[in-house]
Amino acid sequence: MTTARSDGGVKSVQLAFDVLEAVAAAPGEVGVSELATLLGTTKGTVFRHLQTLVERGYVDQNTVSARYKLGTRSYLIGQVAAGRIELLTASSDAIASLRDDIGETVVVSELRNRTLVVLRTVFGKSNLEIGVRQGSELALHGTAQGKVALAFSNRALLQHVLRQGLPRLTDHTIVEQAKLEAELELARTQGFLTAPNEETFGINAVAAPIFDRMGNVAGTVAIVGSVQNIKPAPDQIQIEAVLKASLRISWNLGYDRGAIDARKRTEAAAS
Amino acid sequence: MTTARSDGGVKSVQLAFDVLEAVAAAPGEVGVSELATLLGTTKGTVFRHLQTLVERGYVDQNTVSARYKLGTRSYLIGQVAAGRIELLTASSDAIASLRDDIGETVVVSELRNRTLVVLRTVFGKSNLEIGVRQGSELALHGTAQGKVALAFSNRALLQHVLRQGLPRLTDHTIVEQAKLEAELELARTQGFLTAPNEETFGINAVAAPIFDRMGNVAGTVAIVGSVQNIKPAPDQIQIEAVLKASLRISWNLGYDRGAIDARKRTEAAAS
DNA sequence: TCGAGCGTTTCGTACTGCAAGACGATTCTC
DNA sequence: GAGAATCGTCTTGCAGTACGAAACGCTCGA
């Protein structure tokens, strides 16, 4: 879809997943007509796909209201997937101790297909729950996690983001290319980044990159909280805890500092 | 779906889910050829569907080995589903306290489309982990859960099971119709059932039915353990704990004893 | 060097999923 | 209690597409 040449796989399957995800996105139950208008297609088509999904168990139909919601198989597939996703298994211990040590909400995201998706959120100890919905996308230019991912990824991703423009999310969002690039440079020198008030006013985060065994950015780990608890210049303890967690997760993914250093030198020579 | 006339929904979507589930069933990563032979189709077709699934994020492709495994979206859909499946949310508290009180493994299953699927397993306190894999199917004639579900379901389900035959799983499996029907009658009078050595030698369980707001069997809750810890005639404490849990879950589902009693009377009159 | 295996790509055709509309059954409105 | 306006479900002709077969690079190991 980014390039015109790709055919996008099997069309009716795409539609089936559109339906499934629309059912997932809806709060509570949804009806056929509702889904049809939502997806811009006809009732008949949606109905047919829902039949398939119900038969498979991915969607359940309430026998009295005749409306639809997510079914058991969707849950079970997710359970299996939880054990197969490296970033998830590799990070579980580290995020637990990070949360316990610091007390703030911990968010792990995965860089996938030019987007940064929230994989897991563990709420902090505060009574006020501050977090990011699992599955939501993080702005690459407007969040600590996004900027840090951008900083350690290849140039193509940055150019992609710049081409899309830098939408202003709050008064403090970085919207100038020069300023963004300075921030990325800062990330590369200090190994982490903050983003006070940049995505949501009153909220700050400390984010560090997670590398896979190839030395590429697999995702990010971050603590998220109010600017009161996470200052624009965060406590050294907070910074070190996030950095420690990111290294621990990267290590679990098979990351080897020697390999990435070698890669960096190669790239520096090429640039 | 019970009749042969049904077309079973969208064919290519069926295949897509076959592929997805085959990927989920495989330990670790799988290749295209392997999946093709497994599903009895061609490499090209499997590849095409994998493309779709990868693009959607339900499946990931390892860039170095070129083989496939479950992806992030599968996990995220499951996370959403976990919050939407009534039986899961309604049972979470009850199974936690059942496990803590009794110490044995707790298994919650859902009756769906004439099969009993394991929704959730919480391991007991023993060092030896005895449990049933999430997503696996329980034999309706050969497990405590299955028999109990059968006992409180409609006659059609029993007839369906009898038509399929009663495969012998161990020396103690019930394979005679008369004996099975006596067991079901016992379930209806005492409200629970055991199955020592019937499915696996050395293993026993205490299972009770879970009812939904319509008074139909939604699933079962059970403790599972070695015959040493769960005797053929279990401790009164164990029995009462399972019954209490089943009532609590049924209550959370909106079950009303008055409604089911009325229904029973109607059925008794009809039989 | 060869061959066997892999994942990927191409291509023509049989088939099948889509759009449009009809159909009962509910649920409102008056 | 009758009519209108939904709802989910079902049918049908046609256009488009997903499938199977075979070929293509490529990476191994013999």
Coordinates of C-alpha atoms (C1' of nucleotides) in Angstrom, one line a residue:
Chain A
M1 CA 0.0 0.0 0.0
T2 CA 2.9 2.3 0.5
T3 CA 4.0 1.5 -3.0
A4 CA 1.4 1.1 -5.8
R5 CA 2.9 -2.1 -7.0
S6 CA 1.9 -4.2 -4.0
D7 CA -1.4 -6.0 -4.6
G8 CA -2.2 -6.2 -0.9
G9 CA -2.8 -9.9 -0.7
V10 CA -6.2 -11.6 -0.8
K11 CA -9.0 -9.1 -1.1
S12 CA -11.8 -10.9 0.7
V13 CA -9.5 -11.8 3.5
Q14 CA -8.6 -8.1 3.9
L15 CA -12.3 -7.4 4.2
A16 CA -12.8 -10.2 6.7
F17 CA -10.1 -8.6 8.9
D18 CA -11.6 -5.2 8.4
V19 CA -14.8 -6.7 9.8
L20 CA -13.0 -8.4 12.7
E21 CA -11.2 -5.3 13.7
A22 CA -14.3 -3.2 13.4
V23 CA -16.0 -5.6 15.8
A24 CA -13.0 -5.3 18.1
A25 CA -13.0 -1.5 17.9
A26 CA -16.6 -1.2 18.8
P27 CA -17.5 -0.9 22.4
G28 CA -19.8 -3.7 23.3
E29 CA -21.8 -5.3 20.6
V30 CA -22.4 -4.2 17.0
G31 CA -25.0 -4.9 14.3
V32 CA -24.6 -5.7 10.6
S33 CA -25.9 -2.4 9.3
E34 CA -23.7 -0.4 11.6
L35 CA -20.6 -2.3 10.4
A36 CA -21.6 -2.0 6.8
T37 CA -21.8 1.8 6.9
L38 CA -18.7 1.9 9.1
L39 CA -16.7 -0.1 6.4
G40 CA -18.4 1.5 3.5
T41 CA -19.8 -1.7 2.1
T42 CA -23.1 -3.5 1.9
K43 CA -25.0 -5.4 4.6
G44 CA -24.9 -8.6 2.6
T45 CA -21.1 -8.7 2.4
V46 CA -20.6 -7.9 6.0
F47 CA -23.2 -10.5 7.0
R48 CA -21.4 -13.1 4.9
H49 CA -18.1 -12.4 6.5
L50 CA -19.6 -12.3 10.0
Q51 CA -21.0 -15.8 9.3
T52 CA -17.5 -17.0 8.5
L53 CA -16.1 -15.4 11.6
V54 CA -18.8 -16.8 13.8
E55 CA -18.4 -20.3 12.5
R56 CA -14.7 -20.0 13.2
G57 CA -15.4 -18.7 16.7
Y58 CA -13.5 -15.4 16.3
V59 CA -16.8 -13.6 16.7
D60 CA -19.8 -14.4 18.8
Q61 CA -23.4 -13.6 18.0
N62 CA -25.7 -12.8 20.9
T63 CA -28.7 -15.1 20.3
V64 CA -31.2 -12.7 21.7
S65 CA -30.0 -9.3 20.3
A66 CA -28.6 -10.9 17.1
R67 CA -25.7 -8.5 17.4
Y68 CA -22.0 -9.4 17.3
K69 CA -18.9 -9.2 19.5
L70 CA -15.5 -10.8 19.7
G71 CA -15.4 -14.5 20.4
T72 CA -13.3 -17.1 22.1
R73 CA -10.9 -17.9 19.3
S74 CA -9.8 -14.3 19.1
Y75 CA -8.8 -14.6 22.8
L76 CA -7.1 -17.9 22.4
I77 CA -5.1 -16.9 19.4
G78 CA -3.9 -13.9 21.4
Q79 CA -2.9 -16.2 24.3
V80 CA -0.8 -18.3 21.9
A81 CA 0.7 -15.2 20.3
A82 CA 1.6 -13.8 23.7
G83 CA 4.1 -16.7 24.1
R84 CA 5.5 -16.3 20.6
I85 CA 6.2 -12.6 20.4
E86 CA 9.8 -12.2 21.4
L87 CA 9.5 -8.5 22.4
L88 CA 6.8 -9.5 24.8
T89 CA 8.4 -12.4 26.5
A90 CA 11.8 -10.6 26.6
S91 CA 10.4 -7.6 28.3
S92 CA 8.0 -9.0 30.9
D93 CA 10.6 -9.3 33.7
A94 CA 12.2 -6.0 33.0
I95 CA 9.0 -4.0 32.9
A96 CA 7.8 -5.5 36.1
S97 CA 10.9 -4.4 38.0
L98 CA 10.9 -1.1 36.3
R99 CA 7.4 -0.4 37.4
D100 CA 8.1 -1.6 40.9
D101 CA 11.3 0.4 41.3
I102 CA 10.1 3.7 39.8
G103 CA 6.3 3.4 40.4
E104 CA 5.4 5.1 37.1
T105 CA 3.4 3.5 34.3
V106 CA 5.6 1.5 32.0
V107 CA 4.8 1.3 28.2
V108 CA 6.5 -1.1 25.8
S109 CA 6.0 -0.4 22.1
E110 CA 7.0 -2.2 18.9
L111 CA 8.3 -0.6 15.7
R112 CA 6.4 -2.3 12.9
N113 CA 5.9 -1.3 9.4
R114 CA 6.8 2.4 9.9
T115 CA 4.5 2.7 12.9
L116 CA 5.1 2.4 16.6
V117 CA 2.4 0.3 18.3
V118 CA 1.8 0.0 22.0
L119 CA 2.3 -3.6 22.9
R120 CA 1.9 -3.5 26.7
T121 CA 1.0 -1.0 29.4
V122 CA 1.5 -1.6 33.1
F123 CA 0.0 1.1 35.2
G124 CA 2.0 2.8 38.0
K125 CA 1.4 2.9 41.7
S126 CA -0.4 6.2 41.6
N127 CA -4.1 6.3 42.1
L128 CA -4.5 8.3 39.0
E129 CA -4.1 5.8 36.1
I130 CA -2.0 7.4 33.3
G131 CA -1.3 5.1 30.4
V132 CA -1.6 4.4 26.7
R133 CA -4.1 2.0 25.2
Q134 CA -2.6 -1.2 24.0
G135 CA -2.7 -1.4 20.3
S136 CA -2.7 2.3 19.7
E137 CA -0.2 4.1 17.5
L138 CA 2.4 6.5 18.9
A139 CA 3.3 9.6 16.9
L140 CA 6.9 9.2 15.7
H141 CA 7.6 12.9 16.0
G142 CA 5.4 13.8 19.0
T143 CA 6.3 11.3 21.7
A144 CA 9.5 10.4 23.6
Q145 CA 9.1 6.8 22.3
G146 CA 8.6 7.9 18.7
K147 CA 11.5 10.2 18.7
V148 CA 13.8 7.7 20.2
A149 CA 12.8 5.1 17.7
L150 CA 13.3 7.6 14.9
A151 CA 16.8 8.4 16.3
F152 CA 18.1 4.9 16.1
S153 CA 16.3 3.7 13.0
N154 CA 17.5 4.2 9.4
R155 CA 17.1 7.5 7.6
A156 CA 14.3 6.2 5.4
L157 CA 11.9 6.2 8.4
L158 CA 12.8 9.8 9.2
Q159 CA 12.3 10.9 5.6
H160 CA 8.9 9.1 5.6
V161 CA 7.9 11.0 8.7
L162 CA 9.0 14.3 7.3
R163 CA 7.1 13.6 4.1
Q164 CA 4.0 13.1 6.1
G165 CA 4.5 16.4 7.9
L166 CA 4.7 17.1 11.6
P167 CA 1.2 17.7 12.9
R168 CA 1.0 19.9 16.0
L169 CA -0.5 17.9 18.9
T170 CA 0.0 20.5 21.6
D171 CA 1.8 23.9 21.9
H172 CA 5.0 22.0 22.7
T173 CA 5.0 19.5 19.9
I174 CA 8.1 19.7 17.7
V175 CA 7.0 20.8 14.3
E176 CA 10.3 22.0 12.8
Q177 CA 12.6 19.6 11.0
A178 CA 15.7 21.2 12.4
K179 CA 14.5 21.0 15.9
L180 CA 13.5 17.4 15.4
E181 CA 16.9 16.5 14.0
A182 CA 18.6 18.2 16.9
E183 CA 16.5 16.1 19.3
L184 CA 17.4 12.9 17.5
E185 CA 21.0 13.8 17.8
L186 CA 20.5 14.3 21.5
A187 CA 18.9 10.9 21.7
R188 CA 21.9 9.3 20.0
T189 CA 24.3 10.9 22.5
Q190 CA 22.5 10.4 25.8
G191 CA 20.6 7.2 24.9
F192 CA 17.2 8.3 26.0
L193 CA 14.7 11.1 25.4
T194 CA 11.8 13.0 27.1
A195 CA 8.8 14.7 25.6
P196 CA 7.2 17.0 28.2
N197 CA 3.8 18.3 27.1
E198 CA 4.5 17.4 23.5
E199 CA 1.7 14.9 22.9
T200 CA -0.6 15.6 25.8
F201 CA -0.3 18.7 28.1
G202 CA 0.8 17.8 31.6
I203 CA 2.3 14.4 30.6
N204 CA 5.9 13.5 30.2
A205 CA 7.8 10.3 29.5
V206 CA 11.3 8.9 29.5
A207 CA 12.0 6.5 26.6
A208 CA 14.9 4.3 25.5
P209 CA 15.3 2.2 22.4
I210 CA 15.2 -1.6 22.4
F211 CA 17.4 -3.4 19.8
D212 CA 17.1 -6.8 18.3
R213 CA 19.9 -9.2 17.6
M214 CA 20.6 -7.5 14.2
G215 CA 21.1 -4.2 16.0
N216 CA 17.9 -2.7 14.6
V217 CA 15.3 -0.9 16.7
A218 CA 12.7 -3.4 17.7
G219 CA 10.8 -1.0 19.8
T220 CA 11.0 1.2 22.9
V221 CA 10.5 1.0 26.6
A222 CA 9.3 4.1 28.5
I223 CA 7.9 5.4 31.8
V224 CA 5.0 7.7 31.4
G225 CA 3.5 10.0 34.0
S226 CA 2.5 13.6 34.9
V227 CA 5.2 16.3 34.5
Q228 CA 5.0 16.5 38.2
N229 CA 6.4 13.1 38.7
I230 CA 8.6 13.0 35.6
K231 CA 10.2 16.4 35.3
P232 CA 11.3 17.8 32.0
A233 CA 14.8 17.1 33.3
P234 CA 14.0 13.7 35.0
D235 CA 15.7 12.3 38.1
Q236 CA 18.8 10.4 37.4
I237 CA 17.2 7.4 39.1
Q238 CA 14.4 7.4 36.6
I239 CA 16.7 7.7 33.6
E240 CA 19.0 5.0 34.8
A241 CA 16.1 2.6 35.5
V242 CA 14.7 3.1 32.0
L243 CA 18.1 2.6 30.4
K244 CA 18.8 -0.5 32.5
A245 CA 15.4 -1.9 31.4
S246 CA 16.1 -1.2 27.7
L247 CA 19.5 -2.9 27.9
R248 CA 18.0 -5.9 29.7
I249 CA 15.3 -6.3 27.1
S250 CA 17.7 -5.9 24.2
W251 CA 20.0 -8.5 25.8
N252 CA 17.1 -10.9 26.0
L253 CA 16.4 -10.3 22.3
G254 CA 20.0 -11.4 21.5
Y255 CA 21.4 -7.9 21.0
D256 CA 25.2 -7.7 21.1
R257 CA 26.7 -4.3 21.4
G258 CA 29.7 -5.3 19.4
A259 CA 27.5 -6.1 16.4
I260 CA 25.7 -2.8 16.5
D261 CA 28.9 -0.8 16.9
A262 CA 30.4 -2.5 13.8
R263 CA 27.2 -1.7 11.9
K264 CA 27.3 1.9 12.9
R265 CA 30.9 2.3 11.7
T266 CA 29.9 0.8 8.4
E267 CA 27.0 3.2 8.1
A268 CA 29.1 6.2 9.1
A269 CA 31.6 5.3 6.4
A270 CA 28.7 5.1 3.8
S271 CA 27.1 8.4 4.8
Chain B
M1 CA -23.9 -25.4 9.8
T2 CA -25.3 -28.7 11.1
T3 CA -26.8 -29.4 7.7
A4 CA -24.8 -30.0 4.7
R5 CA -26.5 -27.2 2.8
S6 CA -24.6 -24.5 4.5
D7 CA -21.8 -23.1 2.4
G8 CA -19.6 -22.3 5.4
G9 CA -19.1 -18.6 4.7
V10 CA -16.3 -17.1 2.6
K11 CA -14.0 -19.8 1.3
S12 CA -10.8 -17.9 1.0
V13 CA -11.3 -16.4 4.4
Q14 CA -11.7 -20.0 5.8
L15 CA -8.3 -20.8 4.2
A16 CA -6.8 -17.7 5.6
F17 CA -7.8 -18.7 9.1
D18 CA -6.6 -22.3 8.4
V19 CA -3.2 -20.8 7.7
L20 CA -3.3 -18.5 10.8
E21 CA -4.3 -21.3 13.0
A22 CA -1.7 -23.6 11.5
V23 CA 0.9 -21.0 12.2
A24 CA -0.4 -20.7 15.8
A25 CA -0.3 -24.5 16.3
A26 CA 3.2 -24.8 15.1
P27 CA 5.9 -24.6 17.8
G28 CA 8.2 -21.8 16.9
E29 CA 8.4 -20.8 13.2
V30 CA 7.0 -22.5 10.1
G31 CA 7.8 -22.4 6.5
V32 CA 5.5 -22.0 3.4
S33 CA 6.1 -25.6 2.1
E34 CA 5.5 -27.1 5.5
L35 CA 2.2 -25.2 5.8
A36 CA 1.2 -26.2 2.3
T37 CA 1.5 -29.9 2.9
L38 CA 0.0 -29.5 6.4
L39 CA -3.1 -27.9 4.9
G40 CA -3.2 -30.0 1.7
T41 CA -2.9 -27.1 -0.6
T42 CA -0.2 -25.5 -2.8
K43 CA 2.7 -23.3 -1.8
G44 CA 1.5 -20.4 -3.9
T45 CA -1.8 -20.2 -2.2
V46 CA -0.3 -20.4 1.3
F47 CA 2.2 -17.8 0.4
R48 CA -0.5 -15.4 -0.9
H49 CA -2.4 -15.8 2.4
L50 CA 0.7 -15.3 4.5
Q51 CA 1.3 -12.1 2.6
T52 CA -2.1 -10.8 3.6
L53 CA -1.6 -11.9 7.2
V54 CA 1.9 -10.3 7.4
E55 CA 0.6 -7.1 5.9
R56 CA -2.1 -7.0 8.5
G57 CA 0.4 -7.8 11.3
Y58 CA -1.3 -11.1 12.4
V59 CA 1.8 -13.0 11.3
D60 CA 5.4 -12.0 11.4
Q61 CA 8.1 -13.1 9.0
N62 CA 11.6 -13.6 10.3
T63 CA 13.7 -11.5 7.9
V64 CA 16.7 -13.9 8.1
S65 CA 15.1 -17.3 8.1
A66 CA 12.1 -16.2 5.9
R67 CA 9.9 -18.3 8.1
Y68 CA 6.7 -17.3 9.8
K69 CA 5.3 -16.9 13.3
L70 CA 2.3 -15.2 15.0
G71 CA 2.5 -11.4 15.0
T72 CA 1.5 -8.5 17.1
R73 CA -2.0 -8.0 15.9
S74 CA -2.9 -11.5 16.9
Y75 CA -1.9 -10.7 20.5
L76 CA -3.6 -7.3 20.5
I77 CA -6.9 -8.7 19.2
G78 CA -6.7 -11.3 22.0
Q79 CA -6.2 -8.5 24.6
V80 CA -9.3 -6.8 23.4
A81 CA -11.3 -10.0 23.3
A82 CA -10.2 -10.8 26.9
G83 CA -12.2 -7.9 28.0
R84 CA -15.3 -8.7 25.9
I85 CA -15.7 -12.4 26.7
E86 CA -18.3 -12.5 29.4
L87 CA -17.3 -15.9 30.7
L88 CA -13.8 -14.8 31.1
T89 CA -14.5 -11.5 32.9
A90 CA -17.2 -13.1 35.0
S91 CA -14.9 -15.9 36.2
S92 CA -11.7 -14.2 36.9
D93 CA -12.3 -13.4 40.5
A94 CA -13.9 -16.7 41.3
I95 CA -11.2 -18.9 39.8
A96 CA -8.5 -16.9 41.6
S97 CA -10.1 -17.5 45.0
L98 CA -10.9 -21.1 44.1
R99 CA -7.2 -21.7 43.3
D100 CA -6.0 -19.9 46.5
D101 CA -8.5 -21.7 48.7
I102 CA -8.0 -25.2 47.3
G103 CA -4.5 -25.0 45.8
E104 CA -5.4 -27.3 42.8
T105 CA -5.3 -26.3 39.2
V106 CA -8.5 -24.5 38.1
V107 CA -9.8 -24.9 34.6
V108 CA -12.6 -22.9 33.0
S109 CA -14.1 -24.2 29.8
E110 CA -16.7 -22.8 27.4
L111 CA -19.4 -24.9 25.6
R112 CA -19.4 -23.7 22.1
N113 CA -20.8 -25.3 19.0
R114 CA -21.0 -28.8 20.5
T115 CA -17.5 -28.7 21.8
L116 CA -16.1 -27.8 25.2
V117 CA -13.0 -25.6 24.8
V118 CA -10.6 -24.8 27.6
L119 CA -10.7 -21.0 28.1
R120 CA -8.4 -20.6 31.0
T121 CA -6.1 -22.6 33.1
V122 CA -4.6 -21.4 36.4
F123 CA -2.0 -23.8 37.8
G124 CA -2.2 -25.0 41.4
K125 CA 0.3 -24.5 44.2
S126 CA 1.9 -27.9 43.8
N127 CA 5.4 -28.0 42.2
L128 CA 4.1 -30.4 39.7
E129 CA 2.1 -28.5 37.1
I130 CA -1.0 -30.4 36.1
G131 CA -3.2 -28.5 33.7
V132 CA -5.0 -28.5 30.3
R133 CA -3.7 -26.5 27.4
Q134 CA -5.8 -23.4 26.7
G135 CA -7.8 -23.8 23.5
S136 CA -7.8 -27.6 23.6
E137 CA -11.1 -29.5 23.4
L138 CA -12.4 -31.6 26.3
A139 CA -14.0 -35.0 25.5
L140 CA -17.7 -34.7 26.4
H141 CA -18.0 -38.3 27.6
G142 CA -14.5 -38.7 29.1
T143 CA -13.9 -35.7 31.4
A144 CA -15.7 -34.4 34.5
Q145 CA -16.3 -31.1 32.7
G146 CA -17.6 -32.8 29.6
K147 CA -20.1 -35.0 31.5
V148 CA -21.3 -32.2 33.6
A149 CA -21.9 -30.0 30.5
L150 CA -23.7 -32.9 28.9
A151 CA -25.9 -33.4 32.0
F152 CA -27.3 -29.9 32.0
S153 CA -27.5 -29.4 28.2
N154 CA -30.3 -30.3 26.0
R155 CA -30.8 -33.9 24.8
A156 CA -29.6 -33.1 21.3
L157 CA -26.0 -32.7 22.5
L158 CA -26.1 -36.1 24.2
Q159 CA -27.5 -37.7 21.1
H160 CA -24.8 -36.0 19.0
V161 CA -22.2 -37.5 21.4
L162 CA -23.7 -40.9 21.3
R163 CA -23.8 -40.9 17.5
Q164 CA -20.1 -40.1 17.5
G165 CA -19.4 -43.1 19.7
L166 CA -17.7 -43.1 23.0
P167 CA -13.9 -43.6 22.4
R168 CA -12.0 -45.3 25.2
L169 CA -9.3 -43.0 26.5
T170 CA -8.2 -45.1 29.4
D171 CA -9.4 -48.3 31.1
H172 CA -11.8 -46.2 33.2
T173 CA -13.4 -44.2 30.4
I174 CA -17.2 -44.6 30.3
V175 CA -17.9 -46.3 27.0
E176 CA -21.5 -47.6 27.7
Q177 CA -24.5 -45.5 27.0
A178 CA -26.4 -46.7 30.1
K179 CA -23.4 -46.0 32.4
L180 CA -23.0 -42.5 30.9
E181 CA -26.7 -41.7 31.4
A182 CA -26.6 -42.8 35.0
E183 CA -23.6 -40.5 35.5
L184 CA -25.5 -37.6 34.0
E185 CA -28.4 -38.3 36.3
L186 CA -26.0 -38.3 39.2
A187 CA -24.7 -34.9 38.0
R188 CA -28.2 -33.5 38.0
T189 CA -28.9 -34.6 41.5
Q190 CA -25.6 -33.6 43.2
G191 CA -24.7 -30.7 41.0
F192 CA -21.1 -31.8 40.3
L193 CA -19.1 -34.7 38.9
T194 CA -15.7 -36.3 39.1
A195 CA -13.9 -38.5 36.5
P196 CA -11.0 -40.3 38.2
N197 CA -8.6 -41.9 35.7
E198 CA -11.2 -41.5 32.9
E199 CA -9.3 -39.3 30.6
T200 CA -5.7 -39.7 31.9
F201 CA -4.6 -42.3 34.4
G202 CA -3.7 -40.8 37.7
I203 CA -5.7 -37.6 37.2
N204 CA -9.1 -36.6 38.6
A205 CA -11.2 -33.5 38.5
V206 CA -14.3 -32.0 40.2
A207 CA -16.4 -30.1 37.7
A208 CA -19.6 -28.0 38.0
P209 CA -21.7 -26.3 35.4
I210 CA -21.8 -22.6 34.7
F211 CA -25.2 -21.2 33.5
D212 CA -25.9 -18.0 31.5
R213 CA -28.8 -15.7 32.0
M214 CA -31.0 -17.9 29.8
G215 CA -30.3 -20.8 32.1
N216 CA -28.3 -22.6 29.4
V217 CA -24.9 -24.2 30.1
A218 CA -22.3 -21.6 29.2
G219 CA -19.4 -23.8 30.3
T220 CA -17.8 -25.4 33.3
V221 CA -15.4 -24.7 36.1
A222 CA -13.3 -27.5 37.6
I223 CA -10.3 -28.3 39.8
V224 CA -7.9 -30.7 38.2
G225 CA -5.2 -32.7 40.0
S226 CA -3.7 -36.1 40.7
V227 CA -6.0 -38.7 42.2
Q228 CA -3.8 -38.4 45.3
N229 CA -5.0 -34.8 46.0
I230 CA -8.5 -35.1 44.5
K231 CA -9.8 -38.5 45.6
P232 CA -12.5 -40.4 43.6
A233 CA -14.7 -39.3 46.5
P234 CA -13.4 -35.8 46.9
D235 CA -13.2 -33.8 50.2
Q236 CA -16.3 -31.9 51.1
I237 CA -14.3 -28.7 51.1
Q238 CA -13.2 -29.2 47.5
I239 CA -16.7 -30.0 46.3
E240 CA -18.2 -27.0 48.1
A241 CA -15.5 -24.7 46.8
V242 CA -16.1 -25.7 43.2
L243 CA -19.9 -25.4 43.6
K244 CA -19.5 -22.0 45.2
A245 CA -17.3 -20.8 42.3
S246 CA -19.7 -22.1 39.7
L247 CA -22.6 -20.3 41.3
R248 CA -20.6 -17.1 41.7
I249 CA -19.6 -17.2 38.0
S250 CA -23.2 -18.0 36.9
W251 CA -24.4 -15.1 39.0
N252 CA -22.0 -12.8 37.3
L253 CA -23.4 -14.0 33.9
G254 CA -26.9 -12.9 35.0
Y255 CA -28.1 -16.4 35.9
D256 CA -31.3 -16.5 37.9
R257 CA -32.2 -19.7 39.6
G258 CA -35.9 -19.0 39.3
A259 CA -35.6 -18.8 35.6
I260 CA -33.8 -22.1 35.2
D261 CA -36.2 -23.9 37.5
A262 CA -39.1 -22.8 35.5
R263 CA -37.4 -24.0 32.3
K264 CA -36.7 -27.3 33.9
R265 CA -40.3 -27.8 34.8
T266 CA -41.3 -27.1 31.3
E267 CA -38.8 -29.6 29.9
A268 CA -39.9 -32.2 32.4
A269 CA -43.4 -31.8 31.2
A270 CA -42.3 -32.2 27.6
S271 CA -40.3 -35.3 28.1
Chain C
dT1 C1' 29.5 -28.7 -9.4
dC2 C1' 25.4 -30.4 -8.8
dG3 C1' 20.9 -31.2 -6.9
dA4 C1' 17.4 -30.6 -3.6
dG5 C1' 15.2 -27.8 -0.9
dC6 C1' 13.5 -23.3 0.2
dG7 C1' 10.4 -19.0 -0.5
dT8 C1' 8.7 -16.3 -4.3
dT9 C1' 6.6 -15.1 -8.8
dT10 C1' 3.8 -15.6 -12.9
dC11 C1' -0.4 -16.8 -15.6
dG12 C1' -4.9 -18.5 -17.4
dT13 C1' -9.2 -20.1 -16.0
dA14 C1' -13.0 -21.9 -13.2
dC15 C1' -15.2 -20.4 -9.7
dT16 C1' -16.8 -17.4 -6.1
dG17 C1' -17.5 -13.4 -3.6
dC18 C1' -19.8 -8.9 -4.4
dA19 C1' -23.7 -5.6 -5.1
dA20 C1' -28.5 -4.9 -5.3
dG21 C1' -32.6 -5.8 -3.7
dA22 C1' -36.3 -8.7 -1.6
dC23 C1' -37.9 -10.8 2.7
dG24 C1' -39.8 -11.6 7.4
dA25 C1' -39.4 -10.2 12.0
dT26 C1' -39.0 -6.5 15.5
dT27 C1' -39.4 -2.2 17.3
dC28 C1' -40.9 2.1 17.4
dT29 C1' -44.5 6.0 16.5
dC30 C1' -48.8 7.9 16.4
Chain D
dG1 C1' -53.3 -1.6 17.2
dA2 C1' -51.9 -0.2 12.3
dG3 C1' -48.1 1.8 9.7
dA4 C1' -43.4 3.0 9.1
dA5 C1' -38.8 2.2 9.7
dT6 C1' -35.6 -0.2 11.2
dC7 C1' -33.2 -4.7 12.0
dG8 C1' -30.7 -9.2 10.4
dT9 C1' -31.1 -12.7 6.8
dC10 C1' -31.3 -14.6 2.2
dT11 C1' -31.2 -14.9 -3.1
dT12 C1' -29.2 -14.1 -7.8
dG13 C1' -26.5 -12.6 -12.0
dC14 C1' -22.3 -11.0 -13.2
dA15 C1' -17.4 -9.4 -12.8
dG16 C1' -13.5 -10.1 -10.8
dT17 C1' -10.3 -12.8 -8.4
dA18 C1' -8.3 -16.6 -5.8
dC19 C1' -6.5 -21.0 -7.1
dG20 C1' -3.3 -24.6 -9.1
dA21 C1' 0.6 -25.7 -11.8
dA22 C1' 4.9 -24.8 -13.0
dA23 C1' 9.0 -22.0 -13.4
dC24 C1' 12.3 -18.9 -10.9
dG25 C1' 16.3 -17.5 -8.0
dC26 C1' 18.5 -18.6 -4.1
dT27 C1' 20.9 -21.1 -0.3
dC28 C1' 22.4 -24.9 1.3
dG29 C1' 25.1 -29.5 1.8
dA30 C1' 27.0 -33.4 -0.6

